[in-house]
Amino acid sequence: MADIGLENERLIMEKLPEYIDPVKKKQALQETEKIFRSLEDMPQRSKKWQDFLYMPLLTKPKTDYHSVVPVTIEKSNRVRPYWKSLLDQALKPLDEFELVSVADYGAVGDGKTDCTEAFKAAIGKGNRRVFVPAGVYSIRGLKLPSYTALIGSGVERTILKLADGAPKKEKLITNQNYVKGNQCLKISDLTLDWNVERLSKNENTSAGGTSSSGITLAHVQFACIQRVKIINPGLHGVDITSIRYNYFGDGRRSVLGSRFVWVDQVEASGFGDDGITTHHSDDVWISNSYLHHPSGRAHEKGYSNSNGIEVDDGSQHVVLSNNRTAYCFGGVEIKAHATSSAASDTQIVGHYSKQDNRAYNFRHIGHHRDEDRYSQSAYSIRATYLVADSPQKTELYVGSAPRALVVSAYQKVAVHHFVAIETSLEKDPIAVSVQYRANQVRLKNVQLKGYERAGNPIRIARTTENIKIE
């Protein structure tokens, strides 16, 4: 597998040369943090007795309104969130477990033999490193118990493919126990083929909820997904999530979410909804990944909100570093549905968006307009070194005009070092739109290239407050 991280770094560096310099990168992050800390905090919401009405339905009030410490830049120029050492320590025992091969349990990598039972036997009750030799292995979905490492021989050599008879709801890989939760999982060095060809050509590819994805980790603590390629998943490539999504209103989150999960060097394409997504989970790190060319088939044709990376409902303290997206509806979307809490406290360090319709889209649906309620949870975004290369119209969402950056409803947003490049034939292209009650937004070192013919490439709506763009 080619080093995705190096290619992402090269592309960002072409537009923002200082990105390659660890000293200058550190200084830029310090400036972003200075801007961010100058903005007002989100007013904390006091608990009310109504908050506890839906506890049996696996939801809880949102009580965490703080922003974690900024990421650090190592001498190697790599980003490191504060909890990385905790993850390393938690996963260390995996290196000492017994190494077994699925071939020793009867798995045959001929692409035809159903190897599900052989994989189950090799995985056992956990406390194992499970090696998958080169080959194509037909399976009907795997569930990993705690303290399990599933390791292939490389993304070009080891392929796990859903069997032709697998139902639409099947996840290729997930954790074993959603209610009790699982911990210490590692998935690396393989390709996952969701086998969308087993469905009819025009069929919706998702079965709803958390189903139909390549990898779903629900109620998992301490996990690493590294050097994995995911092909044509019905819903998401990777979903780091709680066991059930929350739709009981803004100000509430689902319980039993995931925490301390690192997704690194993942390539996903052909996804029905999003490439990598998070829901109601804390401390998630997505790095060095490439998400591109979604199918959008989880949605009605022409109305597909298919994003490369989506930090979604109720997510908290998420770090995105050195990633790339291409030909999606949204490159990076930080958001929530109207009936859930917004994702809060996201840090982005380095992202290259190529011909996504909305390169960067920060919004809380249903909390935009004058007649809507103000969002109680859409706040805290720090972003440094963003490139929006040629936003374009898309058949995924036919009514959406191209934008490099859109901020809607979010409060306390600091963006530093932002480049937007316009190459379309739009008559009056808009690069940046700050709208719909956005508040406390600062954009510094903004470069707009190719927007010279635009009458007003930066739009700030009258309903916003305290917006400053340099």
Tab-separated table of C-alpha atoms in Angstrom, residues 210-408:
chain	number	residue	atom	x	y	z
A	210	THR	CA	-25.329	1.146	12.273
A	211	SER	CA	-25.595	-1.712	9.764
A	212	SER	CA	-24.071	-2.198	6.303
A	213	SER	CA	-20.600	-0.770	6.955
A	214	GLY	CA	-17.058	-1.996	6.430
A	215	ILE	CA	-15.938	-1.606	10.049
A	216	THR	CA	-18.261	-0.641	12.902
A	217	LEU	CA	-16.855	-0.171	16.397
A	218	ALA	CA	-19.691	0.415	18.865
A	219	HIS	CA	-18.995	0.852	22.584
A	220	VAL	CA	-15.291	0.143	22.163
A	221	GLN	CA	-12.471	1.591	24.225
A	222	PHE	CA	-8.877	1.606	22.945
A	223	ALA	CA	-8.713	0.497	19.311
A	224	CYS	CA	-6.538	1.050	16.260
A	225	ILE	CA	-7.499	0.600	12.595
A	226	GLN	CA	-4.394	0.959	10.450
A	227	ARG	CA	-3.454	0.358	6.809
A	228	VAL	CA	-6.888	-0.829	5.694
A	229	LYS	CA	-8.597	-0.414	2.323
A	230	ILE	CA	-12.409	-0.562	2.178
A	231	ILE	CA	-14.268	-1.081	-1.084
A	232	ASN	CA	-17.930	-0.174	-1.755
A	233	PRO	CA	-19.401	-0.387	1.771
A	234	GLY	CA	-23.191	-0.076	1.760
A	235	LEU	CA	-23.222	2.672	4.392
A	236	HIS	CA	-19.884	3.760	5.925
A	237	GLY	CA	-16.316	2.696	5.433
A	238	VAL	CA	-15.568	3.069	9.154
A	239	ASP	CA	-18.068	4.047	11.850
A	240	ILE	CA	-16.821	4.813	15.376
A	241	THR	CA	-20.045	4.972	17.299
A	242	SER	CA	-22.355	4.232	20.183
A	243	ILE	CA	-24.579	1.182	19.993
A	244	ARG	CA	-27.540	3.286	18.887
A	245	TYR	CA	-27.872	6.762	17.454
A	246	ASN	CA	-29.689	9.452	19.484
A	247	TYR	CA	-32.625	11.352	17.965
A	248	PHE	CA	-34.203	12.658	21.166
A	249	GLY	CA	-33.091	16.222	20.643
A	250	ASP	CA	-30.283	18.727	20.828
A	251	GLY	CA	-28.636	18.603	24.251
A	252	ARG	CA	-28.741	14.809	24.471
A	253	ARG	CA	-26.181	12.133	23.576
A	254	SER	CA	-26.322	8.375	23.295
A	255	VAL	CA	-24.741	6.338	26.059
A	256	LEU	CA	-22.329	3.459	25.413
A	257	GLY	CA	-20.192	5.300	22.892
A	258	SER	CA	-16.595	4.553	21.946
A	259	ARG	CA	-13.442	6.238	23.192
A	260	PHE	CA	-9.725	6.378	22.394
A	261	VAL	CA	-9.893	5.098	18.810
A	262	TRP	CA	-7.245	5.797	16.158
A	263	VAL	CA	-8.091	5.386	12.448
A	264	ASP	CA	-4.900	5.690	10.413
A	265	GLN	CA	-3.969	5.150	6.745
A	266	VAL	CA	-7.435	4.063	5.687
A	267	GLU	CA	-8.596	4.335	2.090
A	268	ALA	CA	-12.315	4.005	1.394
A	269	SER	CA	-14.192	4.393	-1.891
A	270	GLY	CA	-17.645	3.651	-3.249
A	271	PHE	CA	-19.278	4.181	0.152
A	272	GLY	CA	-23.051	4.541	0.245
A	273	ASP	CA	-22.938	7.343	2.809
A	274	ASP	CA	-19.654	8.452	4.461
A	275	GLY	CA	-16.063	7.259	4.210
A	276	ILE	CA	-15.199	7.605	7.902
A	277	THR	CA	-17.733	8.803	10.455
A	278	THR	CA	-18.098	9.204	14.205
A	279	HIS	CA	-21.213	9.229	16.403
A	280	HIS	CA	-21.581	9.923	20.140
A	281	SER	CA	-17.979	8.965	20.831
A	282	ASP	CA	-15.058	10.758	22.482
A	283	ASP	CA	-11.361	11.081	21.727
A	284	VAL	CA	-11.224	9.804	18.154
A	285	TRP	CA	-8.219	10.436	15.906
A	286	ILE	CA	-8.422	10.101	12.100
A	287	SER	CA	-5.103	10.526	10.283
A	288	ASN	CA	-3.303	9.970	6.974
A	289	SER	CA	-6.425	8.674	5.242
A	290	TYR	CA	-7.977	9.050	1.788
A	291	LEU	CA	-11.741	8.980	1.223
A	292	HIS	CA	-13.010	9.342	-2.307
A	293	HIS	CA	-15.633	8.657	-5.004
A	294	PRO	CA	-18.697	7.702	-2.919
A	295	SER	CA	-21.576	5.900	-4.590
A	296	GLY	CA	-24.204	7.737	-2.530
A	297	ARG	CA	-26.457	4.685	-2.816
A	298	ALA	CA	-27.547	4.809	0.808
A	299	HIS	CA	-29.663	7.856	-0.147
A	300	GLU	CA	-32.262	8.820	-2.702
A	301	LYS	CA	-30.588	9.629	-5.985
A	302	GLY	CA	-29.638	13.284	-6.205
A	303	TYR	CA	-29.986	13.841	-2.447
A	304	SER	CA	-26.908	12.078	-1.162
A	305	ASN	CA	-25.104	13.739	1.727
A	306	SER	CA	-22.065	11.506	1.248
A	307	ASN	CA	-19.014	12.948	2.972
A	308	GLY	CA	-15.402	11.868	2.995
A	309	ILE	CA	-15.043	12.420	6.743
A	310	GLU	CA	-18.097	13.190	8.838
A	311	VAL	CA	-17.804	14.131	12.515
A	312	ASP	CA	-21.440	13.583	13.344
A	313	ASP	CA	-24.076	13.608	16.080
A	314	GLY	CA	-22.792	13.932	19.627
A	315	SER	CA	-19.100	13.355	18.834
A	316	GLN	CA	-16.614	15.085	21.150
A	317	HIS	CA	-12.875	15.794	21.102
A	318	VAL	CA	-12.113	14.518	17.589
A	319	VAL	CA	-8.778	15.129	15.854
A	320	LEU	CA	-8.334	15.024	12.065
A	321	SER	CA	-4.774	15.236	10.769
A	322	ASN	CA	-3.183	14.996	7.324
A	323	ASN	CA	-6.186	13.569	5.475
A	324	ARG	CA	-7.482	13.856	1.918
A	325	THR	CA	-10.924	13.656	0.313
A	326	ALA	CA	-12.048	13.777	-3.308
A	327	TYR	CA	-15.310	13.915	-5.295
A	328	CYS	CA	-17.564	13.748	-2.232
A	329	PHE	CA	-20.522	15.947	-1.312
A	330	GLY	CA	-18.598	17.190	1.715
A	331	GLY	CA	-14.882	16.744	2.152
A	332	VAL	CA	-15.029	17.278	5.913
A	333	GLU	CA	-18.444	17.762	7.451
A	334	ILE	CA	-18.778	18.573	11.166
A	335	LYS	CA	-22.468	18.456	11.967
A	336	ALA	CA	-25.550	16.976	13.530
A	337	HIS	CA	-29.092	16.170	12.570
A	338	ALA	CA	-31.775	18.478	13.916
A	339	THR	CA	-32.847	15.974	16.576
A	340	SER	CA	-29.418	15.325	18.054
A	341	SER	CA	-26.527	17.169	19.660
A	342	ALA	CA	-23.922	18.573	17.306
A	343	ALA	CA	-20.354	17.346	17.176
A	344	SER	CA	-18.246	19.558	19.438
A	345	ASP	CA	-14.569	20.291	19.963
A	346	THR	CA	-12.946	19.176	16.702
A	347	GLN	CA	-9.336	19.897	15.752
A	348	ILE	CA	-8.186	19.715	12.104
A	349	VAL	CA	-4.509	19.927	11.205
A	350	GLY	CA	-3.880	19.561	7.483
A	351	HIS	CA	-6.535	18.509	4.992
A	352	TYR	CA	-6.607	18.438	1.191
A	353	SER	CA	-10.025	18.511	-0.471
A	354	LYS	CA	-10.108	17.815	-4.218
A	355	GLN	CA	-13.299	18.637	-6.129
A	356	ASP	CA	-15.643	17.987	-3.216
A	357	ASN	CA	-18.882	19.969	-3.514
A	358	ARG	CA	-18.560	21.479	-0.024
A	359	ALA	CA	-14.900	21.131	0.870
A	360	TYR	CA	-15.516	22.029	4.534
A	361	ASN	CA	-19.071	22.143	5.864
A	362	PHE	CA	-19.771	22.956	9.517
A	363	ARG	CA	-23.499	22.911	10.357
A	364	HIS	CA	-26.235	21.896	12.759
A	365	ILE	CA	-29.250	21.013	10.639
A	366	GLY	CA	-32.548	22.432	11.887
A	367	HIS	CA	-30.908	25.131	14.009
A	368	HIS	CA	-30.116	27.595	11.251
A	369	ARG	CA	-33.001	29.897	10.513
A	370	ASP	CA	-34.705	32.622	12.534
A	371	GLU	CA	-37.645	30.396	13.408
A	372	ASP	CA	-35.371	27.544	14.611
A	373	ARG	CA	-34.071	27.110	18.130
A	374	TYR	CA	-30.468	28.058	18.747
A	375	SER	CA	-28.116	25.088	18.823
A	376	GLN	CA	-27.062	24.087	22.345
A	377	SER	CA	-24.083	22.062	21.175
A	378	ALA	CA	-22.563	23.346	17.892
A	379	TYR	CA	-19.301	24.852	19.055
A	380	SER	CA	-15.522	24.622	19.145
A	381	ILE	CA	-13.694	24.003	15.869
A	382	ARG	CA	-9.935	24.613	15.474
A	383	ALA	CA	-8.548	24.187	11.955
A	384	THR	CA	-5.068	24.849	10.547
A	385	TYR	CA	-3.776	24.244	6.996
A	386	LEU	CA	-6.891	23.566	4.932
A	387	VAL	CA	-6.881	23.325	1.138
A	388	ALA	CA	-10.088	23.451	-0.907
A	389	ASP	CA	-9.010	22.604	-4.449
A	390	SER	CA	-11.696	23.211	-7.087
A	391	PRO	CA	-15.056	22.698	-5.353
A	392	GLN	CA	-17.483	21.481	-7.988
A	393	LYS	CA	-21.098	20.601	-8.648
A	394	THR	CA	-21.985	16.979	-8.033
A	395	GLU	CA	-24.649	14.498	-9.037
A	396	LEU	CA	-24.626	13.286	-5.446
A	397	TYR	CA	-26.594	16.366	-4.366
A	398	VAL	CA	-27.799	18.127	-7.475
A	399	GLY	CA	-29.166	21.261	-5.799
A	400	SER	CA	-26.019	22.170	-3.882
A	401	ALA	CA	-23.766	24.968	-5.133
A	402	PRO	CA	-19.987	24.500	-4.733
A	403	ARG	CA	-18.363	26.091	-1.688
A	404	ALA	CA	-14.864	25.960	-0.211
A	405	LEU	CA	-16.054	26.610	3.350
A	406	VAL	CA	-19.500	26.917	4.921
A	407	VAL	CA	-20.100	27.711	8.598
A	408	SER	CA	-23.710	27.487	9.777
